[in-house]
Short mmCIF file of C-alpha atoms in Angstrom, two decimals:
data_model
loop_
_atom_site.label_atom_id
_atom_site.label_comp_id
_atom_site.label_asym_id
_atom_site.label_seq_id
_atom_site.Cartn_x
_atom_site.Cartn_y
_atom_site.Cartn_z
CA UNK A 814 0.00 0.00 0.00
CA UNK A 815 0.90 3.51 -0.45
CA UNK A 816 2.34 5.27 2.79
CA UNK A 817 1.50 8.90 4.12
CA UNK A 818 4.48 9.60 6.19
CA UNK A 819 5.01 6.41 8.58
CA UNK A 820 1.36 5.97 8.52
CA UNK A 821 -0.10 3.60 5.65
CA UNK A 822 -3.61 4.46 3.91
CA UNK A 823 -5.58 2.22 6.12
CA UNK A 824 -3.75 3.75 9.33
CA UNK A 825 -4.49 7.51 8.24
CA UNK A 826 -8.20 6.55 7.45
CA UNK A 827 -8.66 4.76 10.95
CA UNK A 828 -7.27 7.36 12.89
CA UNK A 829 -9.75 10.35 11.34
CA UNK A 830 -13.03 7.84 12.14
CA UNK A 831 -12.06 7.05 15.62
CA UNK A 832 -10.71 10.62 16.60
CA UNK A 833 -14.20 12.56 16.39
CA UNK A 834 -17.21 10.14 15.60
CA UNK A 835 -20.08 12.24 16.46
CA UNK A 836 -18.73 14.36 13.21
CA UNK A 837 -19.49 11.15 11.00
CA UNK A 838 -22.63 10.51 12.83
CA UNK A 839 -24.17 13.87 12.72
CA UNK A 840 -22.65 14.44 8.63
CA UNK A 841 -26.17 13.16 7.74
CA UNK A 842 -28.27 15.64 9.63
CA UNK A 843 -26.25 18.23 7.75
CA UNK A 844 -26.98 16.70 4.54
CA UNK A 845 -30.66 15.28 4.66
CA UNK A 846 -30.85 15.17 1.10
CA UNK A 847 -28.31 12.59 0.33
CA UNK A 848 -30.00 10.47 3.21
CA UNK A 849 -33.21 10.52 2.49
CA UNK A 850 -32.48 10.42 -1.27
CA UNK A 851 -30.18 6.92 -0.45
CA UNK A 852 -33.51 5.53 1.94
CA UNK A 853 -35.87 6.10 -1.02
CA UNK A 854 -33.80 4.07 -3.25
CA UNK A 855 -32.70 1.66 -0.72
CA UNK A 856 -36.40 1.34 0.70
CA UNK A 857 -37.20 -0.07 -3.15
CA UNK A 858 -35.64 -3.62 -2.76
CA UNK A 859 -34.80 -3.64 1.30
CA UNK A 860 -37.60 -5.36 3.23
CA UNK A 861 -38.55 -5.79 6.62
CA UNK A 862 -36.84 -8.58 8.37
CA UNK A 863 -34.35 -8.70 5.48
CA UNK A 864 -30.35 -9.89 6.46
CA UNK A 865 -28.10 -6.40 5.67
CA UNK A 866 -24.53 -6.13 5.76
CA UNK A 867 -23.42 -2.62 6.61
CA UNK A 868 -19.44 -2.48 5.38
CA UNK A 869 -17.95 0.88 5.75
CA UNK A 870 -21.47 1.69 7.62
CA UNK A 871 -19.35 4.40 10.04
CA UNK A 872 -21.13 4.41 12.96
CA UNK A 873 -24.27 3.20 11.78
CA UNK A 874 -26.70 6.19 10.47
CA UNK A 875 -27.93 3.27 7.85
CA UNK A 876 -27.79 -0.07 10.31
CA UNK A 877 -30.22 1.54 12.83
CA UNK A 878 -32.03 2.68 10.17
CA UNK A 879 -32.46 -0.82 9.11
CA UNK A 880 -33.14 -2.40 12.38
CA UNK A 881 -35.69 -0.11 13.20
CA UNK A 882 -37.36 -1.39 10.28
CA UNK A 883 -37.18 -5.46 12.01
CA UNK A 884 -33.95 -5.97 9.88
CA UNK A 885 -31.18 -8.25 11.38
CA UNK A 886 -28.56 -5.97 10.34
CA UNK A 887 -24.05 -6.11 10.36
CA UNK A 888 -22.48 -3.12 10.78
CA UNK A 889 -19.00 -3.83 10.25
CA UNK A 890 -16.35 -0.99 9.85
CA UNK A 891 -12.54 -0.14 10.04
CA UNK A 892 -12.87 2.10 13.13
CA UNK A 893 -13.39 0.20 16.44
CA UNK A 894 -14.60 3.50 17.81
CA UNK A 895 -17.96 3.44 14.84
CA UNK A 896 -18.61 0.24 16.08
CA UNK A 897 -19.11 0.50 19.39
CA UNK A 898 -20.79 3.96 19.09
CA UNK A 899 -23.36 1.99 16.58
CA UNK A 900 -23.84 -0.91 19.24
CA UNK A 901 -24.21 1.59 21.97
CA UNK A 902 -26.59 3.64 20.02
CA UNK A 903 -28.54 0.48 19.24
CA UNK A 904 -28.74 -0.53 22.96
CA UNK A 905 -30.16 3.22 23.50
CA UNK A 906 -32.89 2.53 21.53
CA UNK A 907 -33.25 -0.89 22.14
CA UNK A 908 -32.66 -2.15 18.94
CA UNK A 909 -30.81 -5.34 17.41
CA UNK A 910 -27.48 -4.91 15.80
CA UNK A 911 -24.15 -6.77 15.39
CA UNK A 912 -21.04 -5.31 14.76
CA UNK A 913 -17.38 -5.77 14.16
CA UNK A 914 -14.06 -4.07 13.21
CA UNK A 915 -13.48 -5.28 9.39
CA UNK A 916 -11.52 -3.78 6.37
CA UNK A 917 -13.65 -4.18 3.38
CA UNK A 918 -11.27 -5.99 1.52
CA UNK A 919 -11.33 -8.77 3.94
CA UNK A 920 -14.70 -9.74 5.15
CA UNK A 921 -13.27 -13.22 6.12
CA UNK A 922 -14.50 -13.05 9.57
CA UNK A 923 -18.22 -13.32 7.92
CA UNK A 924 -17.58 -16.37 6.16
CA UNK A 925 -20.06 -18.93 5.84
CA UNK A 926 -22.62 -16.36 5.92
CA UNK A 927 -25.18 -15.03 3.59
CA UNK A 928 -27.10 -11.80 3.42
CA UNK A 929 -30.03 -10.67 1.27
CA UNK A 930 -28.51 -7.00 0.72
CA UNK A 931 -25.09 -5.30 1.09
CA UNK A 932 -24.17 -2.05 1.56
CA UNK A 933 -20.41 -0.63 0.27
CA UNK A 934 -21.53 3.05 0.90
CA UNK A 935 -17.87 4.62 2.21
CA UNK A 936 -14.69 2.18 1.95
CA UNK A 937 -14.55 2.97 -1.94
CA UNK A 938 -13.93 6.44 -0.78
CA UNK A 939 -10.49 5.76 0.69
CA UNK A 940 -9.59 3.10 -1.42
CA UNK A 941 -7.35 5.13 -3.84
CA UNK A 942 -5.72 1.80 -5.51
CA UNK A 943 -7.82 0.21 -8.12
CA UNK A 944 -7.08 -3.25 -7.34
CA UNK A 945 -8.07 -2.33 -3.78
CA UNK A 946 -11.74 -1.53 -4.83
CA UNK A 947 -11.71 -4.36 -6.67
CA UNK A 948 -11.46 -6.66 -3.71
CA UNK A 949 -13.73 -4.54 -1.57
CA UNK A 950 -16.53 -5.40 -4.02
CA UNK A 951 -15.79 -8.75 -4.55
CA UNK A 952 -15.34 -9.51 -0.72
CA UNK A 953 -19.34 -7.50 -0.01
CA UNK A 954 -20.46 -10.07 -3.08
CA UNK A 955 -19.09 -12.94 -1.78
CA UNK A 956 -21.45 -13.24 1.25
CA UNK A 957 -24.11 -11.13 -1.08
CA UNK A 958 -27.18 -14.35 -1.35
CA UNK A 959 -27.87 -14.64 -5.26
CA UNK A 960 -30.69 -11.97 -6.46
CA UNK A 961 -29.71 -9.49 -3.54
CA UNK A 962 -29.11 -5.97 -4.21
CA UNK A 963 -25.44 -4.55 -3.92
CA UNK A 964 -25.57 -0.69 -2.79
CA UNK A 965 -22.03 1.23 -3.78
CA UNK A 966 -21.23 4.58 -3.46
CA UNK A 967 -18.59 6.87 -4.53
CA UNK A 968 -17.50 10.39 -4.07
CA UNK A 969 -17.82 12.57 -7.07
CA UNK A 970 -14.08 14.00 -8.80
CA UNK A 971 -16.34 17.64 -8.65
CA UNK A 972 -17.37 17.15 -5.37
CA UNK A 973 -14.89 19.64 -3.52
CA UNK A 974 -15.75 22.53 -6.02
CA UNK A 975 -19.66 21.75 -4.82
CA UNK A 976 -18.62 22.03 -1.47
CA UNK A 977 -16.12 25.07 -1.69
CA UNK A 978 -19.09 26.60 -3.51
CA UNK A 979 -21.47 25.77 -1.12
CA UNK A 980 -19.41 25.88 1.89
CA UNK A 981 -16.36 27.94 1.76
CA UNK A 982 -16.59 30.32 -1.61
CA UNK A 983 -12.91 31.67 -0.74
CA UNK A 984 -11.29 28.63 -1.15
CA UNK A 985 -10.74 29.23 -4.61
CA UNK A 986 -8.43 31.64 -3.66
CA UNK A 987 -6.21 29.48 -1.32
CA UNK A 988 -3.35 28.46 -2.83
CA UNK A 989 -2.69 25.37 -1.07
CA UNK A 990 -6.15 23.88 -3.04
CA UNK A 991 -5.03 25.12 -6.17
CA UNK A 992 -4.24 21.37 -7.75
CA UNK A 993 -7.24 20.21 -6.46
CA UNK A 994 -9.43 22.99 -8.43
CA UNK A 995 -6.80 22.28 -11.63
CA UNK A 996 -7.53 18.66 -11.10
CA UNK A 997 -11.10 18.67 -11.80
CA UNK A 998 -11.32 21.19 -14.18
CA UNK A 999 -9.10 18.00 -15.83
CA UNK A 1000 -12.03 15.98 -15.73
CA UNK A 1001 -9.26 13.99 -13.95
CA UNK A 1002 -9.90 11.32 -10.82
CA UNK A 1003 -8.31 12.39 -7.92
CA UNK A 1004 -6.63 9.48 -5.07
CA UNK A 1005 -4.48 11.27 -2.63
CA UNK A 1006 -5.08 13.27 0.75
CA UNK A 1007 -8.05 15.30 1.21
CA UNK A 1008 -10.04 15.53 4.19
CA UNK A 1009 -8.29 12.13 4.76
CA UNK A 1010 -7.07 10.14 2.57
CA UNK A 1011 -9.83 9.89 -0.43
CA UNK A 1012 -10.74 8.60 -3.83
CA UNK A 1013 -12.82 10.78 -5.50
CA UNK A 1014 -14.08 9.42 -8.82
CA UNK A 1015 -15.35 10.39 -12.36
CA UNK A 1016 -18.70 9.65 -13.52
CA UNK A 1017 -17.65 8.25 -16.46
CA UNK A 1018 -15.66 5.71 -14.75
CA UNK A 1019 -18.19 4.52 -12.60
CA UNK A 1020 -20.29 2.12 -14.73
CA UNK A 1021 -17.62 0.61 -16.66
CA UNK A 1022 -15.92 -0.22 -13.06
CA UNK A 1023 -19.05 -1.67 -11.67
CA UNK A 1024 -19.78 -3.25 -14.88
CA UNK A 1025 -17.12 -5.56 -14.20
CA UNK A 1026 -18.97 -7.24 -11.36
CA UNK A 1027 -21.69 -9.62 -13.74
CA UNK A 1028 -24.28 -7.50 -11.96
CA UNK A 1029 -27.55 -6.57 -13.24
CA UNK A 1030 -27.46 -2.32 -12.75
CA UNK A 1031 -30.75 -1.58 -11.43
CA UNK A 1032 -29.48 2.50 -10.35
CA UNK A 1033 -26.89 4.76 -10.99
CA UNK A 1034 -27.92 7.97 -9.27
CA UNK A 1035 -26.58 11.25 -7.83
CA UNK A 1036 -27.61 10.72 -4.17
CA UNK A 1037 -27.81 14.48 -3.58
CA UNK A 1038 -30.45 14.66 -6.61
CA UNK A 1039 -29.21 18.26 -8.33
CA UNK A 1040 -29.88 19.98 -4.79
CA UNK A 1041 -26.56 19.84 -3.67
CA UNK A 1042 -25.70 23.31 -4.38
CA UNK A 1043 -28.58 24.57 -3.00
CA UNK A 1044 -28.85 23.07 0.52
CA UNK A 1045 -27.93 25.62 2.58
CA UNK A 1046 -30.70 27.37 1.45
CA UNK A 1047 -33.33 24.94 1.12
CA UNK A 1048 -32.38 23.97 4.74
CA UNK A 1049 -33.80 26.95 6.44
CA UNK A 1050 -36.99 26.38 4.05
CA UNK A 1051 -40.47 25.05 5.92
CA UNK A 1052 -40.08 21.65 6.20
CA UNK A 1053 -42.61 21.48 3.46
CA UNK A 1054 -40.55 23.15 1.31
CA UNK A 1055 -37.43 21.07 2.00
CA UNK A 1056 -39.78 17.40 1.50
CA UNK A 1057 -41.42 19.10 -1.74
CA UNK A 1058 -37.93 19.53 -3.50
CA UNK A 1059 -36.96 15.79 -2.54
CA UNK A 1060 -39.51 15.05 -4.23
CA UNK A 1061 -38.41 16.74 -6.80
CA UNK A 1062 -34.54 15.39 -6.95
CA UNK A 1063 -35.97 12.10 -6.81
CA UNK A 1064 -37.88 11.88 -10.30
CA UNK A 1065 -34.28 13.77 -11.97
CA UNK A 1066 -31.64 12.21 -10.01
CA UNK A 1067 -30.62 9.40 -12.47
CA UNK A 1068 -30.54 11.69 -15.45
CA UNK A 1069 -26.96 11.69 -17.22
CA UNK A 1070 -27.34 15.85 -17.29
CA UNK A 1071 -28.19 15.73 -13.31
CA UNK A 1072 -25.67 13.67 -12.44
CA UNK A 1073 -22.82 16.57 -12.64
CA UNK A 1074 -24.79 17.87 -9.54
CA UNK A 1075 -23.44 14.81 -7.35
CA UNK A 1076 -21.46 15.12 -4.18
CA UNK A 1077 -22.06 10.70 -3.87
CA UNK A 1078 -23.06 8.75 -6.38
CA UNK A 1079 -25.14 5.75 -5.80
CA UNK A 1080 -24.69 2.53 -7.77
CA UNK A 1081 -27.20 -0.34 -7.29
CA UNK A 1082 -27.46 -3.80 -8.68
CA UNK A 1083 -28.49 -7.07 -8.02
CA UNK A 1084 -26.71 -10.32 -7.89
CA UNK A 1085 -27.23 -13.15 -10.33
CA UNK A 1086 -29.29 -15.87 -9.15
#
């Protein structure tokens, strides 16, 4: 693996999870419109009761989704610290979950075991080695039970400039984020440091990767619909306002032209029987 200083890739991305959790946990209150975008879809082919794996699940905004829903759900992570903040959140609430420390490229511990649906929604943004994301998805497919549905996301090569836009509008003038502006205006991927240490990929390369897999593509979708620019302001809308433009995102959001919009992109297939 590549090395950042002494640390290698894995080290760096473990040490930003378990230093400040409650960041990763609250990310999604910050962004409701990529969560309850990813529910809708996930919702589709998800049912009560189903058996969910939860790989890169952080500390478990999806799993306790799930299990409040009556699913027997596996949240398994590469920071200890997600884990045990999903377990103890589940125990708050008194709901069911499982949970172990796990790199996604070696689910081994699981073996033997079979689940209707798994979700790869976060280890393909570290992953910045090819071969690496290769075994991540092969590893969530090889306990995936034939005809379940394989969720994968990605980070989008354009989704700092969203973000500066959004976010931080001076950042354009900070030198020290010049080659990441010059980078995307490339229409290049990027795999290097970031806010840790990131892959953030091109659309284009997305289907052709996945593609790869012998699925059956059921989705490919920009899980922030084309609202991601906007949410700052359609945050301190009504709350009618806000659900009314969800709505909205999700009848566009897997149309090629809206798909420049995404922050995460959302792949989803099913398994061969």
């Amino acid at each position: 693996m590549k090395t950042e200083g002494f640390l290698h890739d894995t080290d760096i991305v473990r040490t930003f999870y378990d230093a400040d959790v409650e960041m990763e946990w609250n990310r999604l209150d910050k962004h409701p419109v990529e969560f309850e975008l990813t529910k809708r879809f996930l919702r589709r082919y998800i049912s009560d009761g189903a058996r969910v794996l939860d790989v890169g699940g952080g500390p478990g905004r999806y799993s306790l989704w799930l299990a409040e829903r009556g699913c027997r759900v596996t949240l398994a992570d590469l920071s200890q610290a997600n884990v045990e903040f999903g377990l103890a959140k589940a125990a708050e609430l008194g709901l069911e979950l499982r949970g172990l420390r796990a790199d996604a490229r070696d689910l081994s511990a699981l073996a033997g075991q079979a689940f209707d649906h798994v979700l790869l929604m976060g280890p393909l943004y570290h992953l910045t080695d090819a071969e690496d994301r290769k075994k991540a998805v092969r590893s969530a497919l090889a306990l995936l039970a034939p005809g379940g549905m394989l969720a994968v996301s990605f980070i989008s090569a354009f989704a700092g400039i969203l973000y500066a836009m959004r976010d931080e509008p001076d950042a354009i003038l900070n030198p020290d984020l010049m080659e990441h502006f010059a980078i995307a205006a490339r229409d290049e991927p990027y795999s290097g440091m970031a806010f840790t240490q990131a892959y953030f990929a091109r659309r284009q390369d997305i289907l052709p990767f996945m593609d790869g897999f012998g699925l059956e593509k059921l989705h490919f979708l920009s899980a922030e619909g084309m609202l991601s620019p906007y949410e700052a302001n359609l945050l301190i809308q009504p709350p009618e306002v806000l659900a009314a433009w969800i709505d909205y995102a999700e009848k566009l959001c897997e149309r090629q032209d809206i798909l420049s919009f995404a922050e995460h992109y959302l792949y989803i297939g099913r398994k061969p029987v």
